[in-house]
Amino acid sequence: MAPVQRLRPYGGPAVLSYGFRPFFLLGTLYAGLAVPVWMAVFGGEVALPTAFAPRDWHVHEMLYGYVAAAVAGFLLTAVPNWTGRLPLQGAPLLVLVLAWVAGRAAVWTSAWIGWFPAALADLAFLLLLIVAVAREVVAGRNWRNLKVLALLGLLSAGNALFHAEAHLRGIAETGTRLGIAAALVLVMLIGGRIVPSFTRNWLARENPGRMPAPAGCFDILATGLGVVALAAWTVAPDGALTGALLLAAGALQIARLARWAGDRTLRDRLVLILHVAYAFVPLGFALAGLAALGLVAPGAGIHAWTGGALGVMTLAVMSRASLGHTGRPLAASTGIQAVYALAVAAVLARVCASAHAAWFDLLMPAAGVLWATAFVGFGIAYWSVLTGPRVA
C-alpha cells in the first residue's frame, strides 16, 4: 500500500483526512477495552443489556466490530491506490465512522431497543462500506478487486445471519463461521500480495539474496483449496471430509508461507510480524482439521484464526500502513515491538487454553490481559500518528 499523494484540499481534523486514521484508532482501542468487559461478563461480575448470549456478544464484537473496523480502514486506504481515485475524507468518512459507532451502541443495548432495530443499525455500517468501495472500484474500472468486494458482501451476509441465528436459535454458529471464513479469505488474498511484496522490497534494499517466490499457480492452488476447506467448515465443521480438507489446506498454506523468505527478515520487525501473523493461518487450518476429527477442542483453531490470523495480522498491517501514509519512517519502535510480542503471546495462551482444559483457568485470564494490553497499547503508541498531521 504505497501512499497516494493525490488528496483533496482538506482543513478539517487530521483524524478524518484518511480512512485508516479513525478506524485503526477506534478499532484497536475497542478491541482492547471490550475484552476486559468480556472477562467480567464471563466471570459473572457484569451483565450487559444485550439481546445476545454472552458468548455471542464477545464473538460478534470482535469479528463484526473490531475486524470490520480494521477491514474498513485498510480498504478505504488501499482502494484509492488500486483505482487511482481520491480517498474518502471529511464528512463522508465521518458518516461511516458514526455508523460503526452506532452499530456498537446498538449491539450493546439490543435488549432495550430490540434485536431487529439493533441488527439494522449494526448492518448499516458494512452496507455503507460496500457502497463506498463498490463506487470506487467501478468508477476506477478496477475489476481485479471485485473479489474483495464479494468477500465484503459475504462478511455482511454473515453478520445478518449472525443476528438472525442469535434471535431464532439463541446462539449464532453458522453466522460466526461464515464471518471468520470471509475474513480469512481476505487475509489469504491480500496477505498473499503484501507479505511477499513488502518482504521483497526490504530484502532487495537491505539483504540481497534469496527472494520470495513470485505469485503463480501454487498460490492459486493454495488459496483455492483454502476457500473450499473453509466452505466445508462453514457448512459442516465436523467430519472426516471437512477434517481432511482443512488439514490439506493447512499443509499448502505452510508451503506457501515458506516460499516467502520470512526467515531472512529477522532484522526488520515490521516485515517479520507479517510472516508471524500469517503463520496463524495454517495453524488454524491444522487445529480446525483436528477438531473436525474430534482430536482437539474447536476453540483452539478458531482462536488461532481470529486472534492470530486476523488480530495479529491487522496489528501488523495497521502499524505499517499508519507510518507509511503519515510520512514516517517504516521502522518498528520498541513500543510497537512490545505490542507485537504481547499480542502473539495472548493468542498462544488462548489457543493453549482451548486445547488443554487443565490450563484453561490459568491461561484464559492471562490471554485477556495480554490482548487488552497489546491493543490499548497500540492505540496509545499510535495516537499522535493517527490524529496528528502528516509529516512532511
GROMACS .gro file of C-alpha atoms in nm:
model
  392
    1MET     CA    1   0.000   0.000   0.000
    2ALA     CA    2   0.224   0.281  -0.122
    3PRO     CA    3   0.082   0.618  -0.017
    4VAL     CA    4  -0.127   0.810  -0.268
    5GLN     CA    5  -0.015   1.171  -0.287
    6ARG     CA    6  -0.330   1.299  -0.462
    7LEU     CA    7  -0.560   1.440  -0.191
    8ARG     CA    8  -0.838   1.696  -0.192
    9PRO     CA    9  -0.765   2.021  -0.008
   10TYR     CA   10  -0.879   1.947   0.345
   11GLY     CA   11  -0.879   2.169   0.650
   12GLY     CA   12  -1.072   1.956   0.899
   13PRO     CA   13  -0.947   1.731   1.179
   14ALA     CA   14  -0.649   1.520   1.072
   15VAL     CA   15  -0.817   1.207   1.203
   16LEU     CA   16  -1.077   1.238   0.925
   17SER     CA   17  -0.826   1.307   0.647
   18TYR     CA   18  -0.786   0.938   0.554
   19GLY     CA   19  -0.988   0.624   0.620
   20PHE     CA   20  -0.720   0.437   0.812
   21ARG     CA   21  -0.694   0.703   1.082
   22PRO     CA   22  -1.031   0.680   1.265
   23PHE     CA   23  -1.090   0.309   1.203
   24PHE     CA   24  -0.745   0.191   1.310
   25LEU     CA   25  -0.758   0.406   1.622
   26LEU     CA   26  -1.115   0.333   1.731
   27GLY     CA   27  -1.092  -0.033   1.629
   28THR     CA   28  -0.782  -0.115   1.830
   29LEU     CA   29  -0.900   0.073   2.139
   30TYR     CA   30  -1.234  -0.106   2.115
   31ALA     CA   31  -1.069  -0.447   2.073
   32GLY     CA   32  -0.855  -0.381   2.380
   33LEU     CA   33  -1.132  -0.245   2.604
   34ALA     CA   34  -1.404  -0.493   2.501
   35VAL     CA   35  -1.202  -0.795   2.616
   36PRO     CA   36  -1.184  -0.691   2.985
   37VAL     CA   37  -1.560  -0.634   2.967
   38TRP     CA   38  -1.599  -0.984   2.824
   39MET     CA   39  -1.384  -1.129   3.101
   40ALA     CA   40  -1.609  -0.962   3.359
   41VAL     CA   41  -1.919  -1.093   3.181
   42PHE     CA   42  -1.766  -1.441   3.157
   43GLY     CA   43  -1.690  -1.433   3.528
   44GLY     CA   44  -2.046  -1.335   3.612
   45GLU     CA   45  -1.948  -0.996   3.752
   46VAL     CA   46  -2.121  -0.787   3.482
   47ALA     CA   47  -2.444  -0.829   3.287
   48LEU     CA   48  -2.479  -0.636   2.961
   49PRO     CA   49  -2.814  -0.512   2.827
   50THR     CA   50  -2.763  -0.703   2.502
   51ALA     CA   51  -3.002  -0.948   2.337
   52PHE     CA   52  -2.706  -1.171   2.250
   53ALA     CA   53  -2.594  -1.457   2.471
   54PRO     CA   54  -2.269  -1.353   2.645
   55ARG     CA   55  -2.053  -1.573   2.422
   56ASP     CA   56  -2.223  -1.437   2.109
   57TRP     CA   57  -2.171  -1.078   2.218
   58HIS     CA   58  -1.799  -1.140   2.255
   59VAL     CA   59  -1.769  -1.318   1.920
   60HIS     CA   60  -1.977  -1.059   1.737
   61GLU     CA   61  -1.793  -0.756   1.869
   62MET     CA   62  -1.451  -0.900   1.794
   63LEU     CA   63  -1.548  -1.021   1.445
   64TYR     CA   64  -1.811  -0.778   1.319
   65GLY     CA   65  -1.698  -0.492   1.541
   66TYR     CA   66  -1.318  -0.486   1.554
   67VAL     CA   67  -1.230  -0.686   1.241
   68ALA     CA   68  -1.488  -0.494   1.037
   69ALA     CA   69  -1.330  -0.166   1.150
   70ALA     CA   70  -0.980  -0.286   1.060
   71VAL     CA   71  -1.101  -0.404   0.718
   72ALA     CA   72  -1.271  -0.068   0.661
   73GLY     CA   73  -0.957   0.124   0.749
   74PHE     CA   74  -0.748  -0.092   0.519
   75LEU     CA   75  -0.986  -0.082   0.222
   76LEU     CA   76  -1.054   0.291   0.245
   77THR     CA   77  -0.677   0.337   0.223
   78ALA     CA   78  -0.593   0.066  -0.030
   79VAL     CA   79  -0.876   0.122  -0.279
   80PRO     CA   80  -0.752   0.471  -0.382
   81ASN     CA   81  -0.415   0.311  -0.456
   82TRP     CA   82  -0.581   0.036  -0.659
   83THR     CA   83  -0.807   0.271  -0.855
   84GLY     CA   84  -0.605   0.595  -0.874
   85ARG     CA   85  -0.902   0.786  -0.733
   86LEU     CA   86  -0.922   1.023  -0.439
   87PRO     CA   87  -0.971   0.876  -0.091
   88LEU     CA   88  -1.279   0.931   0.124
   89GLN     CA   89  -1.231   1.205   0.382
   90GLY     CA   90  -1.415   1.465   0.587
   91ALA     CA   91  -1.793   1.442   0.623
   92PRO     CA   92  -1.845   1.124   0.414
   93LEU     CA   93  -1.580   0.947   0.621
   94LEU     CA   94  -1.741   1.074   0.941
   95VAL     CA   95  -2.073   0.920   0.832
   96LEU     CA   96  -1.904   0.580   0.807
   97VAL     CA   97  -1.736   0.622   1.145
   98LEU     CA   98  -2.063   0.721   1.313
   99ALA     CA   99  -2.237   0.424   1.152
  100TRP     CA  100  -1.975   0.192   1.305
  101VAL     CA  101  -2.013   0.357   1.647
  102ALA     CA  102  -2.392   0.336   1.622
  103GLY     CA  103  -2.366  -0.034   1.546
  104ARG     CA  104  -2.158  -0.095   1.857
  105ALA     CA  105  -2.402   0.101   2.073
  106ALA     CA  106  -2.700  -0.084   1.922
  107VAL     CA  107  -2.550  -0.428   1.990
  108TRP     CA  108  -2.460  -0.333   2.347
  109THR     CA  109  -2.817  -0.212   2.418
  110SER     CA  110  -3.013  -0.453   2.197
  111ALA     CA  111  -3.207  -0.593   2.495
  112TRP     CA  112  -3.352  -0.244   2.539
  113ILE     CA  113  -3.411  -0.138   2.180
  114GLY     CA  114  -3.498  -0.481   2.038
  115TRP     CA  115  -3.292  -0.728   1.837
  116PHE     CA  116  -3.426  -0.620   1.494
  117PRO     CA  117  -3.359  -0.244   1.527
  118ALA     CA  118  -3.017  -0.333   1.667
  119ALA     CA  119  -2.949  -0.561   1.370
  120LEU     CA  120  -3.049  -0.288   1.123
  121ALA     CA  121  -2.825  -0.033   1.295
  122ASP     CA  122  -2.535  -0.278   1.304
  123LEU     CA  123  -2.574  -0.391   0.942
  124ALA     CA  124  -2.585  -0.033   0.815
  125PHE     CA  125  -2.209   0.011   0.858
  126LEU     CA  126  -2.098  -0.278   0.638
  127LEU     CA  127  -2.361  -0.192   0.378
  128LEU     CA  128  -2.238   0.168   0.360
  129LEU     CA  129  -1.880   0.042   0.335
  130ILE     CA  130  -1.977  -0.188   0.048
  131VAL     CA  131  -2.139   0.105  -0.134
  132ALA     CA  132  -1.831   0.323  -0.080
  133VAL     CA  133  -1.588   0.056  -0.201
  134ALA     CA  134  -1.809  -0.052  -0.494
  135ARG     CA  135  -1.838   0.307  -0.614
  136GLU     CA  136  -1.460   0.345  -0.629
  137VAL     CA  137  -1.391   0.002  -0.780
  138VAL     CA  138  -1.650   0.052  -1.055
  139ALA     CA  139  -1.556   0.416  -1.123
  140GLY     CA  140  -1.190   0.319  -1.141
  141ARG     CA  141  -1.271   0.012  -1.356
  142ASN     CA  142  -1.062  -0.190  -1.114
  143TRP     CA  143  -1.229  -0.522  -1.198
  144ARG     CA  144  -0.945  -0.727  -1.048
  145ASN     CA  145  -1.060  -0.634  -0.699
  146LEU     CA  146  -1.426  -0.722  -0.743
  147LYS     CA  147  -1.345  -1.039  -0.548
  148VAL     CA  148  -1.257  -0.823  -0.247
  149LEU     CA  149  -1.597  -0.657  -0.280
  150ALA     CA  150  -1.762  -1.002  -0.295
  151LEU     CA  151  -1.587  -1.104   0.026
  152LEU     CA  152  -1.705  -0.785   0.191
  153GLY     CA  153  -2.056  -0.887   0.086
  154LEU     CA  154  -2.007  -1.230   0.244
  155LEU     CA  155  -1.889  -1.065   0.565
  156SER     CA  156  -2.207  -0.856   0.567
  157ALA     CA  157  -2.420  -1.164   0.496
  158GLY     CA  158  -2.251  -1.343   0.784
  159ASN     CA  159  -2.339  -1.053   1.013
  160ALA     CA  160  -2.704  -1.064   0.907
  161LEU     CA  161  -2.714  -1.440   0.959
  162PHE     CA  162  -2.548  -1.397   1.298
  163HIS     CA  163  -2.826  -1.165   1.418
  164ALA     CA  164  -3.100  -1.395   1.284
  165GLU     CA  165  -2.948  -1.710   1.435
  166ALA     CA  166  -2.889  -1.546   1.770
  167HIS     CA  167  -3.254  -1.439   1.784
  168LEU     CA  168  -3.415  -1.755   1.648
  169ARG     CA  169  -3.187  -2.021   1.795
  170GLY     CA  170  -3.031  -1.847   2.092
  171ILE     CA  171  -2.676  -1.896   1.959
  172ALA     CA  172  -2.506  -1.794   1.635
  173GLU     CA  173  -2.297  -2.070   1.482
  174THR     CA  174  -2.310  -2.059   1.102
  175GLY     CA  175  -2.301  -1.677   1.106
  176THR     CA  176  -1.985  -1.694   1.313
  177ARG     CA  177  -1.814  -1.940   1.082
  178LEU     CA  178  -1.919  -1.753   0.767
  179GLY     CA  179  -1.775  -1.428   0.901
  180ILE     CA  180  -1.449  -1.594   1.004
  181ALA     CA  181  -1.420  -1.767   0.666
  182ALA     CA  182  -1.480  -1.446   0.470
  183ALA     CA  183  -1.222  -1.256   0.675
  184LEU     CA  184  -0.969  -1.539   0.640
  185VAL     CA  185  -1.004  -1.546   0.262
  186LEU     CA  186  -0.935  -1.171   0.265
  187VAL     CA  187  -0.616  -1.244   0.462
  188MET     CA  188  -0.513  -1.515   0.216
  189LEU     CA  189  -0.578  -1.289  -0.084
  190ILE     CA  190  -0.443  -0.958   0.042
  191GLY     CA  191  -0.179  -1.112   0.268
  192GLY     CA  192  -0.066  -1.314  -0.033
  193ARG     CA  193   0.005  -0.983  -0.207
  194ILE     CA  194   0.154  -0.766   0.064
  195VAL     CA  195   0.362  -1.014   0.268
  196PRO     CA  196   0.588  -1.126  -0.020
  197SER     CA  197   0.583  -0.776  -0.173
  198PHE     CA  198   0.700  -0.596   0.143
  199THR     CA  199   0.949  -0.876   0.206
  200ARG     CA  200   1.093  -0.846  -0.144
  201ASN     CA  201   1.121  -0.468  -0.117
  202TRP     CA  202   1.309  -0.487   0.212
  203LEU     CA  203   1.539  -0.771   0.106
  204ALA     CA  204   1.627  -0.600  -0.222
  205ARG     CA  205   1.734  -0.292  -0.027
  206GLU     CA  206   1.889  -0.439   0.288
  207ASN     CA  207   1.969  -0.808   0.248
  208PRO     CA  208   2.003  -0.920  -0.116
  209GLY     CA  209   1.990  -1.292  -0.182
  210ARG     CA  210   1.704  -1.539  -0.181
  211MET     CA  211   1.379  -1.360  -0.259
  212PRO     CA  212   1.012  -1.456  -0.208
  213ALA     CA  213   0.883  -1.678  -0.484
  214PRO     CA  214   0.671  -1.487  -0.737
  215ALA     CA  215   0.296  -1.538  -0.724
  216GLY     CA  216   0.180  -1.815  -0.953
  217CYS     CA  217  -0.019  -2.134  -0.987
  218PHE     CA  218   0.086  -2.263  -0.646
  219ASP     CA  219  -0.064  -1.958  -0.473
  220ILE     CA  220  -0.388  -2.003  -0.668
  221LEU     CA  221  -0.399  -2.371  -0.568
  222ALA     CA  222  -0.325  -2.300  -0.202
  223THR     CA  223  -0.585  -2.023  -0.182
  224GLY     CA  224  -0.842  -2.222  -0.378
  225LEU     CA  225  -0.812  -2.525  -0.151
  226GLY     CA  226  -0.831  -2.293   0.148
  227VAL     CA  227  -1.159  -2.149   0.016
  228VAL     CA  228  -1.303  -2.499  -0.039
  229ALA     CA  229  -1.196  -2.613   0.307
  230LEU     CA  230  -1.344  -2.303   0.471
  231ALA     CA  231  -1.669  -2.350   0.281
  232ALA     CA  232  -1.691  -2.709   0.407
  233TRP     CA  233  -1.611  -2.596   0.762
  234THR     CA  234  -1.874  -2.321   0.747
  235VAL     CA  235  -2.148  -2.566   0.647
  236ALA     CA  236  -2.032  -2.879   0.834
  237PRO     CA  237  -1.749  -2.815   1.082
  238ASP     CA  238  -1.726  -3.179   1.190
  239GLY     CA  239  -1.649  -3.496   0.999
  240ALA     CA  240  -1.371  -3.677   0.815
  241LEU     CA  241  -1.412  -3.494   0.482
  242THR     CA  242  -1.402  -3.147   0.641
  243GLY     CA  243  -1.108  -3.251   0.857
  244ALA     CA  244  -0.912  -3.383   0.558
  245LEU     CA  245  -0.977  -3.067   0.355
  246LEU     CA  246  -0.871  -2.842   0.643
  247LEU     CA  247  -0.551  -3.037   0.706
  248ALA     CA  248  -0.462  -3.039   0.335
  249ALA     CA  249  -0.528  -2.665   0.310
  250GLY     CA  250  -0.309  -2.606   0.615
  251ALA     CA  251  -0.023  -2.802   0.458
  252LEU     CA  252  -0.040  -2.592   0.140
  253GLN     CA  253  -0.052  -2.270   0.341
  254ILE     CA  254   0.262  -2.375   0.531
  255ALA     CA  255   0.438  -2.437   0.200
  256ARG     CA  256   0.310  -2.105   0.066
  257LEU     CA  257   0.443  -1.915   0.367
  258ALA     CA  258   0.780  -2.094   0.343
  259ARG     CA  259   0.818  -1.962  -0.015
  260TRP     CA  260   0.815  -1.600   0.108
  261ALA     CA  261   1.163  -1.599   0.269
  262GLY     CA  262   1.037  -1.486   0.608
  263ASP     CA  263   1.339  -1.642   0.780
  264ARG     CA  264   1.554  -1.369   0.620
  265THR     CA  265   1.358  -1.079   0.774
  266LEU     CA  266   1.459  -1.108   1.140
  267ARG     CA  267   1.621  -0.763   1.140
  268ASP     CA  268   1.304  -0.581   1.031
  269ARG     CA  269   1.023  -0.636   1.280
  270LEU     CA  270   0.766  -0.459   1.059
  271VAL     CA  271   0.823  -0.726   0.794
  272LEU     CA  272   0.882  -1.017   1.029
  273ILE     CA  273   0.550  -0.970   1.210
  274LEU     CA  274   0.366  -1.012   0.879
  275HIS     CA  275   0.512  -1.361   0.846
  276VAL     CA  276   0.442  -1.445   1.211
  277ALA     CA  277   0.082  -1.332   1.172
  278TYR     CA  278   0.030  -1.528   0.851
  279ALA     CA  279   0.166  -1.841   1.023
  280PHE     CA  280  -0.156  -1.849   1.224
  281VAL     CA  281  -0.347  -1.919   0.902
  282PRO     CA  282  -0.203  -2.272   0.855
  283LEU     CA  283  -0.200  -2.326   1.233
  284GLY     CA  284  -0.573  -2.253   1.240
  285PHE     CA  285  -0.636  -2.489   0.948
  286ALA     CA  286  -0.443  -2.766   1.123
  287LEU     CA  287  -0.620  -2.722   1.458
  288ALA     CA  288  -0.963  -2.686   1.294
  289GLY     CA  289  -0.891  -3.002   1.096
  290LEU     CA  290  -0.802  -3.190   1.413
  291ALA     CA  291  -1.116  -3.053   1.578
  292ALA     CA  292  -1.328  -3.178   1.287
  293LEU     CA  293  -1.183  -3.523   1.356
  294GLY     CA  294  -1.263  -3.491   1.726
  295LEU     CA  295  -0.899  -3.472   1.839
  296VAL     CA  296  -0.887  -3.120   1.987
  297ALA     CA  297  -1.142  -2.865   2.107
  298PRO     CA  298  -1.286  -2.641   1.828
  299GLY     CA  299  -1.186  -2.325   2.015
  300ALA     CA  300  -0.815  -2.385   1.954
  301GLY     CA  301  -0.837  -2.345   1.577
  302ILE     CA  302  -1.095  -2.069   1.595
  303HIS     CA  303  -0.874  -1.857   1.823
  304ALA     CA  304  -0.563  -1.927   1.612
  305TRP     CA  305  -0.757  -1.783   1.320
  306THR     CA  306  -0.939  -1.498   1.492
  307GLY     CA  307  -0.673  -1.390   1.739
  308GLY     CA  308  -0.370  -1.466   1.523
  309ALA     CA  309  -0.452  -1.461   1.151
  310LEU     CA  310  -0.699  -1.174   1.198
  311GLY     CA  311  -0.589  -0.999   1.519
  312VAL     CA  312  -0.211  -1.007   1.484
  313MET     CA  313  -0.225  -0.958   1.107
  314THR     CA  314  -0.440  -0.647   1.142
  315LEU     CA  315  -0.197  -0.508   1.400
  316ALA     CA  316   0.092  -0.577   1.162
  317VAL     CA  317  -0.078  -0.410   0.867
  318MET     CA  318  -0.214  -0.117   1.069
  319SER     CA  319   0.122  -0.033   1.224
  320ARG     CA  320   0.298  -0.033   0.887
  321ALA     CA  321   0.026   0.146   0.690
  322SER     CA  322  -0.012   0.416   0.955
  323LEU     CA  323   0.357   0.500   0.940
  324GLY     CA  324   0.378   0.495   0.560
  325HIS     CA  325   0.069   0.704   0.499
  326THR     CA  326   0.169   0.972   0.750
  327GLY     CA  327   0.518   1.016   0.608
  328ARG     CA  328   0.703   0.848   0.895
  329PRO     CA  329   0.997   0.607   0.864
  330LEU     CA  330   0.900   0.242   0.826
  331ALA     CA  331   1.059   0.122   1.148
  332ALA     CA  332   0.906  -0.063   1.443
  333SER     CA  333   0.965   0.127   1.765
  334THR     CA  334   1.041  -0.055   2.089
  335GLY     CA  335   0.685   0.009   2.199
  336ILE     CA  336   0.523  -0.141   1.890
  337GLN     CA  337   0.755  -0.441   1.909
  338ALA     CA  338   0.625  -0.495   2.263
  339VAL     CA  339   0.270  -0.472   2.126
  340TYR     CA  340   0.351  -0.745   1.872
  341ALA     CA  341   0.500  -0.969   2.143
  342LEU     CA  342   0.204  -0.920   2.376
  343ALA     CA  343  -0.048  -0.993   2.100
  344VAL     CA  344   0.129  -1.311   1.987
  345ALA     CA  345   0.159  -1.427   2.350
  346ALA     CA  346  -0.212  -1.358   2.402
  347VAL     CA  347  -0.310  -1.570   2.104
  348LEU     CA  348  -0.082  -1.858   2.203
  349ALA     CA  349  -0.218  -1.851   2.557
  350ARG     CA  350  -0.579  -1.851   2.432
  351VAL     CA  351  -0.514  -2.134   2.186
  352CYS     CA  352  -0.349  -2.344   2.457
  353ALA     CA  353  -0.633  -2.267   2.698
  354SER     CA  354  -0.875  -2.421   2.448
  355ALA     CA  355  -0.651  -2.710   2.352
  356HIS     CA  356  -0.578  -2.824   2.710
  357ALA     CA  357  -0.867  -2.794   2.955
  358ALA     CA  358  -0.642  -2.825   3.259
  359TRP     CA  359  -0.470  -2.498   3.165
  360PHE     CA  360  -0.791  -2.304   3.097
  361ASP     CA  361  -0.833  -2.132   3.434
  362LEU     CA  362  -0.474  -2.006   3.427
  363LEU     CA  363  -0.433  -1.916   3.059
  364MET     CA  364  -0.775  -1.768   2.984
  365PRO     CA  365  -0.736  -1.458   3.208
  366ALA     CA  366  -0.369  -1.427   3.110
  367ALA     CA  367  -0.468  -1.419   2.743
  368GLY     CA  368  -0.727  -1.149   2.813
  369VAL     CA  369  -0.481  -0.926   2.997
  370LEU     CA  370  -0.214  -0.969   2.730
  371TRP     CA  371  -0.462  -0.896   2.450
  372ALA     CA  372  -0.605  -0.586   2.617
  373THR     CA  373  -0.258  -0.451   2.692
  374ALA     CA  374  -0.145  -0.506   2.333
  375PHE     CA  375  -0.441  -0.337   2.165
  376VAL     CA  376  -0.480  -0.048   2.406
  377GLY     CA  377  -0.102  -0.011   2.386
  378PHE     CA  378  -0.126   0.021   2.007
  379GLY     CA  379  -0.388   0.294   2.044
  380ILE     CA  380  -0.168   0.484   2.287
  381ALA     CA  381   0.152   0.439   2.085
  382TYR     CA  382  -0.015   0.544   1.760
  383TRP     CA  383  -0.244   0.814   1.895
  384SER     CA  384  -0.031   1.102   1.765
  385VAL     CA  385   0.038   0.917   1.438
  386LEU     CA  386  -0.333   0.869   1.367
  387THR     CA  387  -0.464   1.202   1.497
  388GLY     CA  388  -0.176   1.434   1.406
  389PRO     CA  389  -0.075   1.588   1.074
  390ARG     CA  390   0.124   1.408   0.810
  391VAL     CA  391   0.500   1.454   0.848
  392ALA     CA  392   0.650   1.645   0.558
   0.00000   0.00000   0.00000
